[in-house]
């Protein structure tokens, strides 16, 4: 029989309300206020006891256990002895040992019970579960009387034992033939009770014997016990207890203190424990499991996922790095950990992802969970995000951020002493820590978290990690890895018309697999020497296929060539849906469509690279996911971006642009082969020329590339920016503290390997001196052998630089241009502001078309032309360049290029159509889109820069509005809809025209109605769109509520 979960926590003495044969107690007799009468099945008509108030003066033996009462405990025990004389000589030692064993068992179980049950429910459980009613015979009456009196005043530890004995006794009386056994149990109970009363403080059954003056053998002890009356033993023990000097303290007070003490103890154990279970699904409610099935179609987890989630290191809150091949299911583990943090530990979570598109996809996907489970999902990408984030009183937030925005978010939390609110940081694609300036930013973010918060848990994941030991040391993390893929991947290489299987056991790494069986005409052989058509037609249109090409132009050429030689029957496959896709792309381009896509889409083929607009890319990705498109020719960026798996992956050449393929890139590309739940196997084929065979053999057999710190190569974006923010955030304010912090970065871990010419301390000293020379820091830098404890402080310009995430290399230039703008800011149009918000890092990639430059300049008003003259680009310079004349006067090329880009942005804001602007400036649509996104992000940075400098107050309102316009670049009425993650311009127009004109309209829309109303919208997309809108609406409402509560809050320092 299961033991009650609540009853064993009783600390009060229970008195039963059963019918008694004895007369009622004297009116003047004291009674314990804790001994409450309750109605049981056997005594419903018993009168309630009168309330008692005098705790300290009550009878030391309780309500009925008086020496002068006929129904006292002693009298009842004596009666029991007379009724069972044959049992009087039971072995006392055996009884004591039996009692102790049962008591210990009960006490161990009691530690796990709930403290918060009410007193009545506890009493009810004792009464119902253990049923202290006996059969109506003599033995039963005796037992009932005895248990009544004992239960009136015995301590809880004794009750635990008695409850167990009551259960045993109740079971034993179910058959008449077991009455003798019941009698023996009662005598065991009496003897063990006697032993406990004799030695109440004894923690073990033998301790009472050790205090006796004589130590007889087992046999003589048994004889001695037989010769002594049980009544005498009890009387002696009670008298001794009465004479003991004990402080007169209210029993109620004692009880309250005992309960409080135990509650504090349990609370402390709970806090110290790593278990925050609130449900059966890895500590989460069962609802999470149902939502995974509903939203993702996930029925069960893979074995490795279960193993990873139950790792001891995770239970102990140790940092973790885990690595599995692409498509192994890493993200699901991260999402379950995120939900544990949000729901169980009630802490905020930061998830860092590499690209804006992936951030938006994840916001889109997790908003549904946030709506159902009651947490907020906030997007930090591009120009979106609030610094510091709003401090929520009730709901917890999941911040989904790019690397740059994640860093700015962490800075703001450290500055406002709220970094401890961040319970978990999840980093996807952790290997990017070794990739350029973005890697340096990621390293800075993680190093700051490790230093500033001991309670923030860090989990990193990647499919391509090699030097894990360095990362483990840097992150102080455990490592988990499995070579698991839900779908088997077979790797092949193709040389001429022969296909070889990659075999690590073979001598040269390859083994012969098969010859291509495809009849090529002479014209096809000339057009397709690499046999791409043969490889493709083996799988499409029934299955999907990806072709990774070295360049964007090569993607378009391959897509066109394949369609040229495909059979006409390919056009019939899902023909109507293809026509719908073409129509959708025309709507996106305001009637224009790329001629290559117009030609290839009817065959189910398209290209995918950065030359497409965001809307075009999204439409093509959706069509590929649905199977409308069966072949994509794409660049390597797709491998690291959104998840678009395929049955077969073909690598057109072992190159990315002009650089030979790296092992990490190769693994990411082939990792797209095989779709879990759809394909039984996946395969990759690398097309190799004879000259590249040795390099490819090395590529196949070599290990993954190591991750190295990029704080050194990226000095201004890495080392200098880090040192500046360390001082600004007061993480380190002396040279010695800065050096100590740097020793705990990945650079510090790898310093012996990376630093050849200078030591880390010398580099730190040199870079601090550079920052002081630039006017970003103040203080004295000492030589190595001198005292280096001089305090460093940050200047206003330095603070604006790190809070605006401005590159140290051009912060001074930005300051000068903003200062110059104050002297004569042209506000007739937005051109001057756009120039100030044009990103510096895109200038080097710009090559102006001088005729277009001159044409655009001539279309400006006189006031706008004055802007060009003010920034240093006179009309004469542009005219001479356009006519090809020699230029004598030196003009800054960077300024000229920057102004040209600002012309592009100006045209975009006026026309809001990327297609027409890209044609006007002879630029690719993707480049124009990228310029717009970068300008929106940089405008946001300049805004934060100006907020820290009082002299630039005028820019704050201007840049706020400009940032918003650049972020969406649509007509004003569409902006509320485009705030929803995943809703781009084309979709916003559709929604607006269908009557969904506000965020509230979309949040309260019926997904089924949306599917019927909006073209090219699937049911899944409609549900996610509505969830995202609800999440955004909830987030805004919560923010306003927080503001209201803050305004109405009564100050604590009112005089």
GROMACS .gro file of N, CA and C in nm, residues 371-465:
model
  285
  371UNK      N    1   0.348   3.188  -2.702
  371UNK     CA    2   0.205   3.216  -2.680
  371UNK      C    3   0.143   3.108  -2.592
  372UNK      N    4   0.174   2.983  -2.620
  372UNK     CA    5   0.114   2.872  -2.546
  372UNK      C    6   0.169   2.856  -2.404
  373UNK      N    7   0.298   2.887  -2.385
  373UNK     CA    8   0.363   2.860  -2.257
  373UNK      C    9   0.387   2.985  -2.173
  374UNK      N   10   0.355   3.104  -2.227
  374UNK     CA   11   0.359   3.224  -2.145
  374UNK      C   12   0.494   3.289  -2.128
  375UNK      N   13   0.577   3.291  -2.234
  375UNK     CA   14   0.701   3.370  -2.229
  375UNK      C   15   0.708   3.456  -2.354
  376UNK      N   16   0.797   3.555  -2.353
  376UNK     CA   17   0.809   3.649  -2.464
  376UNK      C   18   0.927   3.612  -2.553
  377UNK      N   19   0.910   3.634  -2.683
  377UNK     CA   20   1.018   3.613  -2.780
  377UNK      C   21   1.051   3.748  -2.841
  378UNK      N   22   1.176   3.795  -2.823
  378UNK     CA   23   1.215   3.928  -2.870
  378UNK      C   24   1.325   3.916  -2.975
  379UNK      N   25   1.309   3.989  -3.084
  379UNK     CA   26   1.404   3.984  -3.195
  379UNK      C   27   1.510   4.093  -3.181
  380UNK      N   28   1.636   4.052  -3.190
  380UNK     CA   29   1.750   4.146  -3.188
  380UNK      C   30   1.834   4.121  -3.313
  381UNK      N   31   1.795   4.188  -3.422
  381UNK     CA   32   1.865   4.172  -3.550
  381UNK      C   33   1.847   4.298  -3.632
  382UNK      N   34   1.946   4.330  -3.713
  382UNK     CA   35   1.938   4.453  -3.793
  382UNK      C   36   1.927   4.573  -3.702
  383UNK      N   37   1.819   4.650  -3.717
  383UNK     CA   38   1.798   4.767  -3.632
  383UNK      C   39   1.701   4.738  -3.519
  384UNK      N   40   1.655   4.614  -3.507
  384UNK     CA   41   1.557   4.578  -3.404
  384UNK      C   42   1.626   4.544  -3.272
  385UNK      N   43   1.558   4.577  -3.163
  385UNK     CA   44   1.612   4.548  -3.031
  385UNK      C   45   1.621   4.672  -2.945
  386UNK      N   46   1.600   4.654  -2.814
  386UNK     CA   47   1.601   4.766  -2.720
  386UNK      C   48   1.714   4.746  -2.620
  387UNK      N   49   1.792   4.851  -2.594
  387UNK     CA   50   1.908   4.842  -2.503
  387UNK      C   51   1.897   4.945  -2.391
  388UNK      N   52   1.897   4.902  -2.266
  388UNK     CA   53   1.882   4.763  -2.222
  388UNK      C   54   1.741   4.715  -2.246
  389UNK      N   55   1.721   4.584  -2.249
  389UNK     CA   56   1.585   4.534  -2.270
  389UNK      C   57   1.493   4.570  -2.154
  390UNK      N   58   1.364   4.572  -2.182
  390UNK     CA   59   1.267   4.603  -2.075
  390UNK      C   60   1.275   4.495  -1.968
  391UNK      N   61   1.277   4.539  -1.844
  391UNK     CA   62   1.279   4.443  -1.732
  391UNK      C   63   1.136   4.400  -1.704
  392UNK      N   64   1.108   4.275  -1.732
  392UNK     CA   65   0.972   4.223  -1.714
  392UNK      C   66   0.950   4.180  -1.570
  393UNK      N   67   0.830   4.209  -1.520
  393UNK     CA   68   0.799   4.172  -1.382
  393UNK      C   69   0.748   4.030  -1.372
  394UNK      N   70   0.675   3.986  -1.473
  394UNK     CA   71   0.611   3.854  -1.463
  394UNK      C   72   0.669   3.758  -1.567
  395UNK      N   73   0.646   3.785  -1.694
  395UNK     CA   74   0.691   3.694  -1.798
  395UNK      C   75   0.841   3.705  -1.821
  396UNK      N   76   0.901   3.593  -1.859
  396UNK     CA   77   1.043   3.590  -1.892
  396UNK      C   78   1.061   3.604  -2.042
  397UNK      N   79   1.179   3.648  -2.084
  397UNK     CA   80   1.204   3.678  -2.226
  397UNK      C   81   1.309   3.587  -2.285
  398UNK      N   82   1.284   3.547  -2.410
  398UNK     CA   83   1.383   3.478  -2.491
  398UNK      C   84   1.431   3.579  -2.595
  399UNK      N   85   1.559   3.622  -2.583
  399UNK     CA   86   1.617   3.716  -2.678
  399UNK      C   87   1.685   3.634  -2.789
  400UNK      N   88   1.639   3.651  -2.912
  400UNK     CA   89   1.702   3.581  -3.026
  400UNK      C   90   1.778   3.687  -3.105
  401UNK      N   91   1.910   3.672  -3.111
  401UNK     CA   92   1.995   3.782  -3.159
  401UNK      C   93   2.102   3.735  -3.256
  402UNK      N   94   2.144   3.827  -3.343
  402UNK     CA   95   2.265   3.804  -3.423
  402UNK      C   96   2.386   3.822  -3.331
  403UNK      N   97   2.504   3.791  -3.382
  403UNK     CA   98   2.626   3.800  -3.300
  403UNK      C   99   2.647   3.943  -3.251
  404UNK      N  100   2.631   4.040  -3.341
  404UNK     CA  101   2.656   4.180  -3.304
  404UNK      C  102   2.554   4.230  -3.203
  405UNK      N  103   2.427   4.201  -3.228
  405UNK     CA  104   2.322   4.247  -3.137
  405UNK      C  105   2.330   4.175  -3.002
  406UNK      N  106   2.372   4.051  -3.005
  406UNK     CA  107   2.389   3.977  -2.880
  406UNK      C  108   2.495   4.040  -2.792
  407UNK      N  109   2.603   4.087  -2.855
  407UNK     CA  110   2.710   4.153  -2.781
  407UNK      C  111   2.661   4.284  -2.719
  408UNK      N  112   2.588   4.364  -2.798
  408UNK     CA  113   2.535   4.490  -2.746
  408UNK      C  114   2.437   4.465  -2.631
  409UNK      N  115   2.359   4.359  -2.643
  409UNK     CA  116   2.262   4.324  -2.538
  409UNK      C  117   2.333   4.288  -2.408
  410UNK      N  118   2.437   4.208  -2.419
  410UNK     CA  119   2.514   4.168  -2.299
  410UNK      C  120   2.579   4.290  -2.235
  411UNK      N  121   2.635   4.380  -2.316
  411UNK     CA  122   2.692   4.504  -2.263
  411UNK      C  123   2.589   4.582  -2.181
  412UNK      N  124   2.468   4.595  -2.235
  412UNK     CA  125   2.365   4.674  -2.166
  412UNK      C  126   2.320   4.607  -2.036
  413UNK      N  127   2.318   4.474  -2.034
  413UNK     CA  128   2.280   4.403  -1.911
  413UNK      C  129   2.388   4.416  -1.803
  414UNK      N  130   2.515   4.412  -1.845
  414UNK     CA  131   2.624   4.430  -1.749
  414UNK      C  132   2.622   4.572  -1.693
  415UNK      N  133   2.600   4.669  -1.780
  415UNK     CA  134   2.600   4.809  -1.738
  415UNK      C  135   2.489   4.838  -1.637
  416UNK      N  136   2.374   4.772  -1.652
  416UNK     CA  137   2.260   4.797  -1.562
  416UNK      C  138   2.252   4.695  -1.449
  417UNK      N  139   2.360   4.618  -1.429
  417UNK     CA  140   2.365   4.516  -1.321
  417UNK      C  141   2.251   4.416  -1.332
  418UNK      N  142   2.218   4.377  -1.454
  418UNK     CA  143   2.110   4.280  -1.473
  418UNK      C  144   2.158   4.153  -1.543
  419UNK      N  145   2.288   4.134  -1.551
  419UNK     CA  146   2.340   4.017  -1.621
  419UNK      C  147   2.299   3.888  -1.551
  420UNK      N  148   2.273   3.895  -1.419
  420UNK     CA  149   2.231   3.774  -1.346
  420UNK      C  150   2.090   3.731  -1.384
  421UNK      N  151   2.012   3.821  -1.448
  421UNK     CA  152   1.879   3.784  -1.496
  421UNK      C  153   1.887   3.685  -1.611
  422UNK      N  154   2.004   3.681  -1.675
  422UNK     CA  155   2.025   3.593  -1.789
  422UNK      C  156   2.068   3.456  -1.738
  423UNK      N  157   1.977   3.359  -1.746
  423UNK     CA  158   2.006   3.227  -1.692
  423UNK      C  159   2.082   3.137  -1.788
  424UNK      N  160   2.063   3.159  -1.919
  424UNK     CA  161   2.121   3.069  -2.018
  424UNK      C  162   2.157   3.147  -2.144
  425UNK      N  163   2.272   3.114  -2.202
  425UNK     CA  164   2.312   3.168  -2.332
  425UNK      C  165   2.341   3.050  -2.423
  426UNK      N  166   2.269   3.043  -2.535
  426UNK     CA  167   2.288   2.935  -2.633
  426UNK      C  168   2.352   2.994  -2.758
  427UNK      N  169   2.462   2.934  -2.802
  427UNK     CA  170   2.534   2.982  -2.922
  427UNK      C  171   2.528   2.874  -3.029
  428UNK      N  172   2.462   2.907  -3.140
  428UNK     CA  173   2.460   2.815  -3.254
  428UNK      C  174   2.579   2.846  -3.344
  429UNK      N  175   2.629   2.744  -3.412
  429UNK     CA  176   2.747   2.759  -3.500
  429UNK      C  177   2.865   2.817  -3.421
  430UNK      N  178   2.900   2.751  -3.313
  430UNK     CA  179   3.007   2.800  -3.225
  430UNK      C  180   3.142   2.811  -3.298
  431UNK      N  181   3.159   2.734  -3.406
  431UNK     CA  182   3.286   2.739  -3.480
  431UNK      C  183   3.310   2.877  -3.542
  432UNK      N  184   3.204   2.960  -3.552
  432UNK     CA  185   3.221   3.094  -3.609
  432UNK      C  186   3.306   3.184  -3.521
  433UNK      N  187   3.339   3.138  -3.402
  433UNK     CA  188   3.428   3.215  -3.314
  433UNK      C  189   3.566   3.231  -3.378
  434UNK      N  190   3.594   3.148  -3.478
  434UNK     CA  191   3.723   3.157  -3.547
  434UNK      C  192   3.716   3.227  -3.681
  435UNK      N  193   3.606   3.300  -3.709
  435UNK     CA  194   3.587   3.361  -3.841
  435UNK      C  195   3.581   3.513  -3.834
  436UNK      N  196   3.695   3.578  -3.852
  436UNK     CA  197   3.703   3.722  -3.871
  436UNK      C  198   3.648   3.806  -3.758
  437UNK      N  199   3.600   3.925  -3.794
  437UNK     CA  200   3.555   4.021  -3.693
  437UNK      C  201   3.431   3.971  -3.619
  438UNK      N  202   3.347   3.893  -3.686
  438UNK     CA  203   3.228   3.839  -3.619
  438UNK      C  204   3.270   3.738  -3.513
  439UNK      N  205   3.374   3.662  -3.543
  439UNK     CA  206   3.426   3.568  -3.443
  439UNK      C  207   3.483   3.641  -3.322
  440UNK      N  208   3.552   3.753  -3.349
  440UNK     CA  209   3.607   3.833  -3.240
  440UNK      C  210   3.495   3.887  -3.151
  441UNK      N  211   3.385   3.931  -3.213
  441UNK     CA  212   3.271   3.983  -3.137
  441UNK      C  213   3.209   3.873  -3.051
  442UNK      N  214   3.196   3.753  -3.107
  442UNK     CA  215   3.140   3.640  -3.031
  442UNK      C  216   3.229   3.604  -2.912
  443UNK      N  217   3.361   3.607  -2.935
  443UNK     CA  218   3.455   3.577  -2.826
  443UNK      C  219   3.444   3.680  -2.714
  444UNK      N  220   3.431   3.808  -2.751
  444UNK     CA  221   3.416   3.914  -2.650
  444UNK      C  222   3.290   3.892  -2.567
  445UNK      N  223   3.180   3.858  -2.635
  445UNK     CA  224   3.052   3.838  -2.567
  445UNK      C  225   3.062   3.728  -2.462
  446UNK      N  226   3.117   3.614  -2.502
  446UNK     CA  227   3.124   3.500  -2.412
  446UNK      C  228   3.221   3.526  -2.296
  447UNK      N  229   3.333   3.594  -2.326
  447UNK     CA  230   3.430   3.625  -2.220
  447UNK      C  231   3.369   3.716  -2.114
  448UNK      N  232   3.290   3.814  -2.157
  448UNK     CA  233   3.225   3.906  -2.062
  448UNK      C  234   3.123   3.833  -1.976
  449UNK      N  235   3.046   3.744  -2.037
  449UNK     CA  236   2.946   3.668  -1.961
  449UNK      C  237   3.015   3.581  -1.855
  450UNK      N  238   3.122   3.514  -1.896
  450UNK     CA  239   3.195   3.428  -1.802
  450UNK      C  240   3.249   3.507  -1.684
  451UNK      N  241   3.292   3.630  -1.711
  451UNK     CA  242   3.351   3.713  -1.605
  451UNK      C  243   3.245   3.776  -1.517
  452UNK      N  244   3.135   3.821  -1.578
  452UNK     CA  245   3.038   3.904  -1.505
  452UNK      C  246   2.932   3.824  -1.430
  453UNK      N  247   2.907   3.700  -1.471
  453UNK     CA  248   2.799   3.623  -1.407
  453UNK      C  249   2.838   3.478  -1.390
  454UNK      N  250   2.841   3.436  -1.264
  454UNK     CA  251   2.872   3.295  -1.236
  454UNK      C  252   2.746   3.208  -1.248
  455UNK      N  253   2.629   3.271  -1.254
  455UNK     CA  254   2.504   3.195  -1.260
  455UNK      C  255   2.453   3.174  -1.402
  456UNK      N  256   2.516   3.237  -1.500
  456UNK     CA  257   2.469   3.223  -1.638
  456UNK      C  258   2.532   3.101  -1.703
  457UNK      N  259   2.447   3.012  -1.751
  457UNK     CA  260   2.488   2.884  -1.810
  457UNK      C  261   2.513   2.906  -1.959
  458UNK      N  262   2.624   2.856  -2.013
  458UNK     CA  263   2.656   2.872  -2.155
  458UNK      C  264   2.654   2.736  -2.223
  459UNK      N  265   2.579   2.728  -2.333
  459UNK     CA  266   2.573   2.605  -2.413
  459UNK      C  267   2.605   2.642  -2.557
  460UNK      N  268   2.707   2.578  -2.615
  460UNK     CA  269   2.746   2.603  -2.753
  460UNK      C  270   2.731   2.477  -2.836
  461UNK      N  271   2.691   2.493  -2.962
  461UNK     CA  272   2.676   2.375  -3.048
  461UNK      C  273   2.730   2.404  -3.188
  462UNK      N  274   2.777   2.299  -3.252
  462UNK     CA  275   2.831   2.313  -3.386
  462UNK      C  276   2.844   2.176  -3.450
  463UNK      N  277   2.844   2.174  -3.582
  463UNK     CA  278   2.866   2.049  -3.655
  463UNK      C  279   3.011   2.032  -3.692
  464UNK      N  280   3.089   2.140  -3.682
  464UNK     CA  281   3.228   2.136  -3.732
  464UNK      C  282   3.322   2.196  -3.628
  465UNK      N  283   3.365   2.115  -3.535
  465UNK     CA  284   3.462   2.159  -3.433
  465UNK      C  285   3.579   2.062  -3.430
   0.00000   0.00000   0.00000
